[in-house]
Amino acid sequence: MIRPDVRWAFARYRAIDHHLPRAEGFPKAPEVLPDLGAITERYEGFILDAFGVLNVGGTVIATAVERIAQIRAAGKRLVVLTNGASQPREVALAKYHRWGFDFTADEVIASRDLAAAHLAAHPLTQGGVWAAIGPKGAPLADLPGDVRAIDDDLLRAADGFLFLGSEGWTAARQAALVAALQERPRPVICANPDVIAPRETGFTWEPGHFAADLPAPVTFFGKPFGGALQAALTRLELPAEQAVMVGDSLHTDILGGRAAGCGTALVAGHGFFAGHDPMPFIRATGLVPDVIASVT
Ligand SMILES: [Mg+2]
């Protein structure tokens, strides 16, 4: 299989952008800053992406710890809004603490939790079985209803599918899922709309890539979809214009932030655009952030 790179990921987002929310009111050109320090005073609330802003794969971005401390010292509110859905939120929180961040449980919103809330209210959850796609052995007990790790039997028997993570998900398994859904269409909930994630050694494919073309009704939870940004604003108890969405991806963070009415800041030196000039991609899409910072 090919390994995704920034051009592949960008082309993939453009190919699926009919699924994505619309936004207007983008600035004509971004303000270019060395880091996010200069915007600390500009907003009351900071909505922070995780992958590409706080960490790259399993490695913390050193300046991020310092920046969070600065945002706190300035008396601002913050919330981490991550599309990482493979593990329960407590696992993510413990990871942040190991890296030196002091986020409280209330300051982390994972798209997994947003999908779980949808699952709790879904008619199929009463008496039905959801097949979960995610890392082998990852806990599922935090999710409502009967959620089981996918296997060959569940491909046929499950009432619906829950895409949490793509670790171990192969082209062959994807083909088996497509075939099963062609035979009997069932709802799919995708708890991570990202098509790629930045890791130490390059990009990995993520659920948003696999879920986008399934022959079934797919409901997405996470950025850029409005429910995610709204959940973050509710948590911050701030109107959208007093908050800024900070992220490394145009099609999730910048689009989602702008669509919700927030300010937007693109971190270009880590994550999605690491090693690339984001401007040609910004011009090609019109997804113009208010600010571009090289590092967090
Ligand atoms: Mg990111």
Coordinates of C-alpha atoms and ligand atoms in Angstrom, one line a residue:
M1 CA 0.0 0.0 0.0
I2 CA 1.1 3.6 -0.6
R3 CA 2.0 5.7 2.4
P4 CA -0.1 8.9 2.6
D5 CA 1.8 12.2 2.4
V6 CA 0.6 15.8 2.7
R7 CA -0.4 16.0 -1.0
W8 CA -2.3 12.7 -0.8
A9 CA -4.1 13.8 2.4
F10 CA -5.0 17.1 0.9
A11 CA -6.4 15.5 -2.3
R12 CA -8.4 13.1 -0.2
Y13 CA -10.0 15.9 1.8
R14 CA -10.9 17.7 -1.5
A15 CA -12.4 14.5 -2.8
I16 CA -14.7 14.1 0.2
D17 CA -15.4 17.8 0.9
H18 CA -19.1 17.4 -0.2
H19 CA -19.5 15.6 3.2
L20 CA -18.0 18.6 5.1
P21 CA -19.7 21.6 6.5
R22 CA -19.6 25.0 4.6
A23 CA -18.1 28.1 6.1
E24 CA -17.8 31.7 5.0
G25 CA -16.2 34.9 6.3
F26 CA -12.6 33.7 5.9
P27 CA -10.0 36.5 6.1
K28 CA -8.3 37.5 2.8
A29 CA -4.8 36.6 4.1
P30 CA -3.5 35.1 7.3
E31 CA -1.3 36.9 9.8
V32 CA 2.0 35.0 10.1
L33 CA 3.5 34.7 13.6
P34 CA 6.4 32.7 15.0
D35 CA 4.2 31.1 17.7
L36 CA 0.9 31.4 19.5
G37 CA 2.3 33.6 22.2
A38 CA 1.1 36.8 20.5
I39 CA -2.5 35.7 20.4
T40 CA -2.8 34.8 24.0
E41 CA -4.3 38.1 24.9
R42 CA -6.5 38.2 21.8
Y43 CA -9.0 35.5 22.9
E44 CA -10.8 34.5 26.1
G45 CA -10.9 30.8 25.1
F46 CA -8.6 28.4 23.3
I47 CA -9.9 25.2 21.7
L48 CA -6.8 23.1 21.1
D49 CA -6.4 20.2 18.6
A50 CA -4.2 17.5 20.0
F51 CA -2.3 15.7 17.1
G52 CA -0.1 18.4 15.5
V53 CA -0.6 21.0 18.2
L54 CA 0.2 19.1 21.5
N55 CA 1.9 16.0 20.2
V56 CA 3.1 14.2 17.1
G57 CA 2.3 10.5 17.4
G58 CA 3.5 9.5 20.9
T59 CA 5.9 12.5 21.2
V60 CA 5.0 15.7 23.0
I61 CA 5.7 19.0 21.2
A62 CA 8.0 20.7 23.7
T63 CA 6.8 24.3 23.2
A64 CA 3.2 23.2 23.7
V65 CA 3.6 22.6 27.5
E66 CA 5.0 26.0 28.0
R67 CA 2.3 27.6 25.8
I68 CA -0.5 26.0 27.8
A69 CA 1.1 27.3 31.0
Q70 CA 1.2 30.8 29.5
I71 CA -2.5 30.6 28.4
R72 CA -3.4 29.6 32.0
A73 CA -1.2 32.3 33.5
A74 CA -3.1 34.9 31.4
G75 CA -6.4 33.7 33.0
K76 CA -7.8 32.3 29.8
R77 CA -10.0 29.2 29.4
L78 CA -9.0 26.2 27.3
V79 CA -10.3 22.9 26.1
V80 CA -8.6 20.1 24.1
L81 CA -10.9 19.0 21.3
T82 CA -9.5 15.9 19.8
N83 CA -10.7 13.6 17.0
G84 CA -8.7 10.8 18.6
A85 CA -11.4 8.2 19.4
S86 CA -9.4 4.9 19.7
Q87 CA -9.2 5.0 23.5
P88 CA -11.5 6.2 26.3
R89 CA -11.0 9.8 27.3
E90 CA -9.3 8.8 30.6
V91 CA -6.5 7.1 28.6
A92 CA -5.9 10.3 26.6
L93 CA -6.0 12.4 29.8
A94 CA -3.4 10.1 31.4
K95 CA -1.2 10.5 28.3
Y96 CA -1.4 14.3 28.5
H97 CA -0.4 14.2 32.1
R98 CA 2.6 12.0 31.4
W99 CA 3.7 14.6 28.8
G100 CA 3.5 17.4 31.4
F101 CA 0.1 19.0 30.6
D102 CA -2.2 19.7 33.5
F103 CA -5.6 19.5 31.8
T104 CA -8.5 18.5 33.9
A105 CA -11.1 15.9 32.7
D106 CA -13.5 18.7 32.0
E107 CA -10.9 20.3 29.7
V108 CA -10.8 17.3 27.3
I109 CA -13.5 16.6 24.7
A110 CA -12.9 13.6 22.5
S111 CA -15.0 12.8 19.5
R112 CA -15.4 9.4 21.0
D113 CA -17.6 11.0 23.7
L114 CA -19.7 12.8 21.2
A115 CA -20.2 9.6 19.3
A116 CA -21.1 7.8 22.5
A117 CA -23.8 10.4 23.3
H118 CA -25.3 9.8 19.9
L119 CA -25.1 6.0 20.4
A120 CA -26.9 6.4 23.8
A121 CA -29.9 8.0 22.0
H122 CA -29.8 5.7 18.9
P123 CA -32.8 3.4 18.5
L124 CA -30.5 0.5 17.5
T125 CA -28.7 0.7 20.9
Q126 CA -31.9 -0.7 22.5
G127 CA -31.4 -4.4 21.9
G128 CA -29.0 -4.1 19.0
V129 CA -25.3 -4.9 18.6
W130 CA -22.7 -2.4 17.4
A131 CA -19.5 -3.7 15.9
A132 CA -16.5 -1.5 16.9
I133 CA -13.5 -0.9 14.6
G134 CA -10.5 0.1 16.6
P135 CA -7.2 -1.1 18.1
K136 CA -7.1 -4.7 19.2
G137 CA -8.0 -5.1 22.9
A138 CA -8.9 -1.4 23.4
P139 CA -11.6 -0.9 26.1
L140 CA -15.2 -0.5 25.0
A141 CA -16.9 -0.5 28.4
D142 CA -17.3 3.3 28.4
L143 CA -19.6 3.1 25.4
P144 CA -23.4 2.7 25.9
G145 CA -25.3 -0.4 24.8
D146 CA -23.8 -3.6 23.4
V147 CA -20.6 -2.6 21.6
R148 CA -18.3 -5.5 20.6
A149 CA -14.9 -5.6 18.8
I150 CA -15.6 -6.4 15.2
D151 CA -14.9 -10.0 13.9
D152 CA -16.0 -12.0 10.8
D153 CA -19.3 -13.0 12.4
L154 CA -20.2 -9.4 13.4
L155 CA -19.6 -8.3 9.8
R156 CA -22.7 -10.2 9.0
A157 CA -24.6 -10.0 12.3
A158 CA -24.0 -6.5 13.7
D159 CA -26.9 -4.0 13.5
G160 CA -24.5 -1.1 13.0
F161 CA -20.8 -0.2 13.0
L162 CA -18.8 2.2 15.1
F163 CA -15.5 3.4 13.5
L164 CA -13.2 4.4 16.4
G165 CA -9.7 3.9 15.1
S166 CA -7.8 2.4 12.1
E167 CA -4.9 0.7 13.8
G168 CA -4.6 -2.7 12.2
W169 CA -7.4 -1.9 9.7
T170 CA -6.2 -3.2 6.3
A171 CA -7.4 -2.9 2.7
A172 CA -8.6 -6.5 3.0
R173 CA -10.7 -5.7 6.1
Q174 CA -12.0 -2.6 4.5
A175 CA -13.1 -4.6 1.4
A176 CA -14.8 -7.2 3.7
L177 CA -16.7 -4.3 5.4
V178 CA -17.7 -2.8 2.1
A179 CA -19.0 -6.2 0.9
A180 CA -20.9 -6.8 4.1
L181 CA -22.6 -3.4 3.8
Q182 CA -23.4 -4.0 0.2
E183 CA -25.1 -7.2 1.2
R184 CA -27.0 -5.5 4.0
P185 CA -26.7 -1.7 4.5
R186 CA -26.5 -0.7 8.1
P187 CA -25.7 2.6 9.8
V188 CA -22.1 3.5 10.4
I189 CA -21.0 6.0 13.1
C190 CA -17.5 7.4 12.4
A191 CA -16.0 8.9 15.6
N192 CA -12.9 10.3 13.9
P193 CA -13.4 12.3 10.7
D194 CA -9.7 12.8 10.1
V195 CA -8.3 11.1 6.9
I196 CA -4.7 11.0 8.2
A197 CA -2.8 11.5 11.5
P198 CA 0.7 12.8 11.8
R199 CA 3.1 10.3 13.5
E200 CA 6.8 10.5 14.2
T201 CA 7.6 8.7 10.9
G202 CA 4.9 10.0 8.6
F203 CA 1.1 9.8 8.3
T204 CA -1.3 7.0 9.0
W205 CA -4.7 6.6 7.5
E206 CA -7.5 7.4 9.9
P207 CA -11.3 6.4 10.1
G208 CA -12.4 9.5 8.0
H209 CA -10.6 8.1 5.0
F210 CA -12.2 4.6 5.3
A211 CA -15.7 5.7 6.3
A212 CA -16.1 8.3 3.6
D213 CA -16.9 5.9 0.7
L214 CA -18.8 3.2 2.5
P215 CA -22.0 2.0 0.8
A216 CA -24.0 2.9 4.0
P217 CA -25.3 6.0 5.8
V218 CA -22.4 7.4 7.8
T219 CA -22.7 9.9 10.6
F220 CA -19.5 11.7 11.6
F221 CA -18.6 13.0 15.0
G222 CA -15.6 15.3 15.6
K223 CA -14.1 18.3 13.8
P224 CA -15.1 19.9 11.4
F225 CA -18.7 18.9 12.2
G226 CA -20.6 21.5 14.1
G227 CA -21.5 19.4 17.2
A228 CA -17.8 19.2 18.1
L229 CA -17.1 22.9 18.1
Q230 CA -20.4 23.6 19.8
A231 CA -19.5 21.2 22.6
A232 CA -16.2 23.0 23.1
L233 CA -17.9 26.4 23.2
T234 CA -20.5 25.1 25.7
R235 CA -17.6 23.8 27.8
L236 CA -15.8 27.1 27.6
E237 CA -19.0 29.0 28.3
L238 CA -18.0 31.6 25.7
P239 CA -19.5 33.0 22.6
A240 CA -17.8 31.8 19.4
E241 CA -16.1 35.1 18.6
Q242 CA -14.2 35.1 21.9
A243 CA -12.7 31.7 21.2
V244 CA -10.0 30.5 18.8
M245 CA -9.7 27.0 17.3
V246 CA -6.0 26.1 17.1
G247 CA -5.1 23.2 14.8
D248 CA -2.8 21.8 12.1
S249 CA -5.4 20.8 9.6
L250 CA -7.3 23.1 7.2
H251 CA -10.2 20.7 6.5
T252 CA -10.9 19.8 10.2
D253 CA -9.6 22.6 12.5
I254 CA -9.7 25.7 10.3
L255 CA -12.9 24.8 8.5
G256 CA -14.7 23.7 11.7
G257 CA -13.5 26.7 13.7
R258 CA -14.6 29.2 11.0
A259 CA -17.9 27.4 10.4
A260 CA -18.7 27.7 14.1
G261 CA -17.8 31.4 14.1
C262 CA -14.5 31.1 16.1
G263 CA -11.1 32.7 15.3
T264 CA -8.7 30.2 13.7
A265 CA -5.0 29.6 14.1
L266 CA -3.0 27.1 12.0
V267 CA 0.1 25.6 13.5
A268 CA 2.1 24.9 10.4
G269 CA 5.5 23.6 11.7
H270 CA 4.2 20.4 13.3
G271 CA 1.7 17.8 12.1
F272 CA -0.1 18.1 8.8
F273 CA 2.1 20.8 7.1
A274 CA 5.5 19.9 8.8
G275 CA 8.2 20.6 6.2
H276 CA 5.7 22.2 3.7
D277 CA 4.6 25.7 3.0
P278 CA 0.8 25.7 3.8
M279 CA 0.1 28.8 1.5
P280 CA -0.4 26.9 -1.8
F281 CA -2.9 24.6 0.0
I282 CA -4.6 27.6 1.7
R283 CA -5.0 29.4 -1.7
A284 CA -6.3 26.3 -3.4
T285 CA -9.1 25.8 -0.9
G286 CA -9.9 29.3 0.3
L287 CA -9.7 27.8 3.9
V288 CA -7.7 30.8 5.2
P289 CA -6.9 30.9 8.9
D290 CA -6.7 34.2 10.8
V291 CA -3.2 33.3 12.0
I292 CA -0.5 30.9 10.9
A293 CA 2.1 30.1 13.6
S294 CA 5.2 28.0 12.9
V295 CA 5.0 26.4 16.4
T296 CA 2.5 26.0 19.2
Ligands
MG1 MG -4.4 17.7 14.2

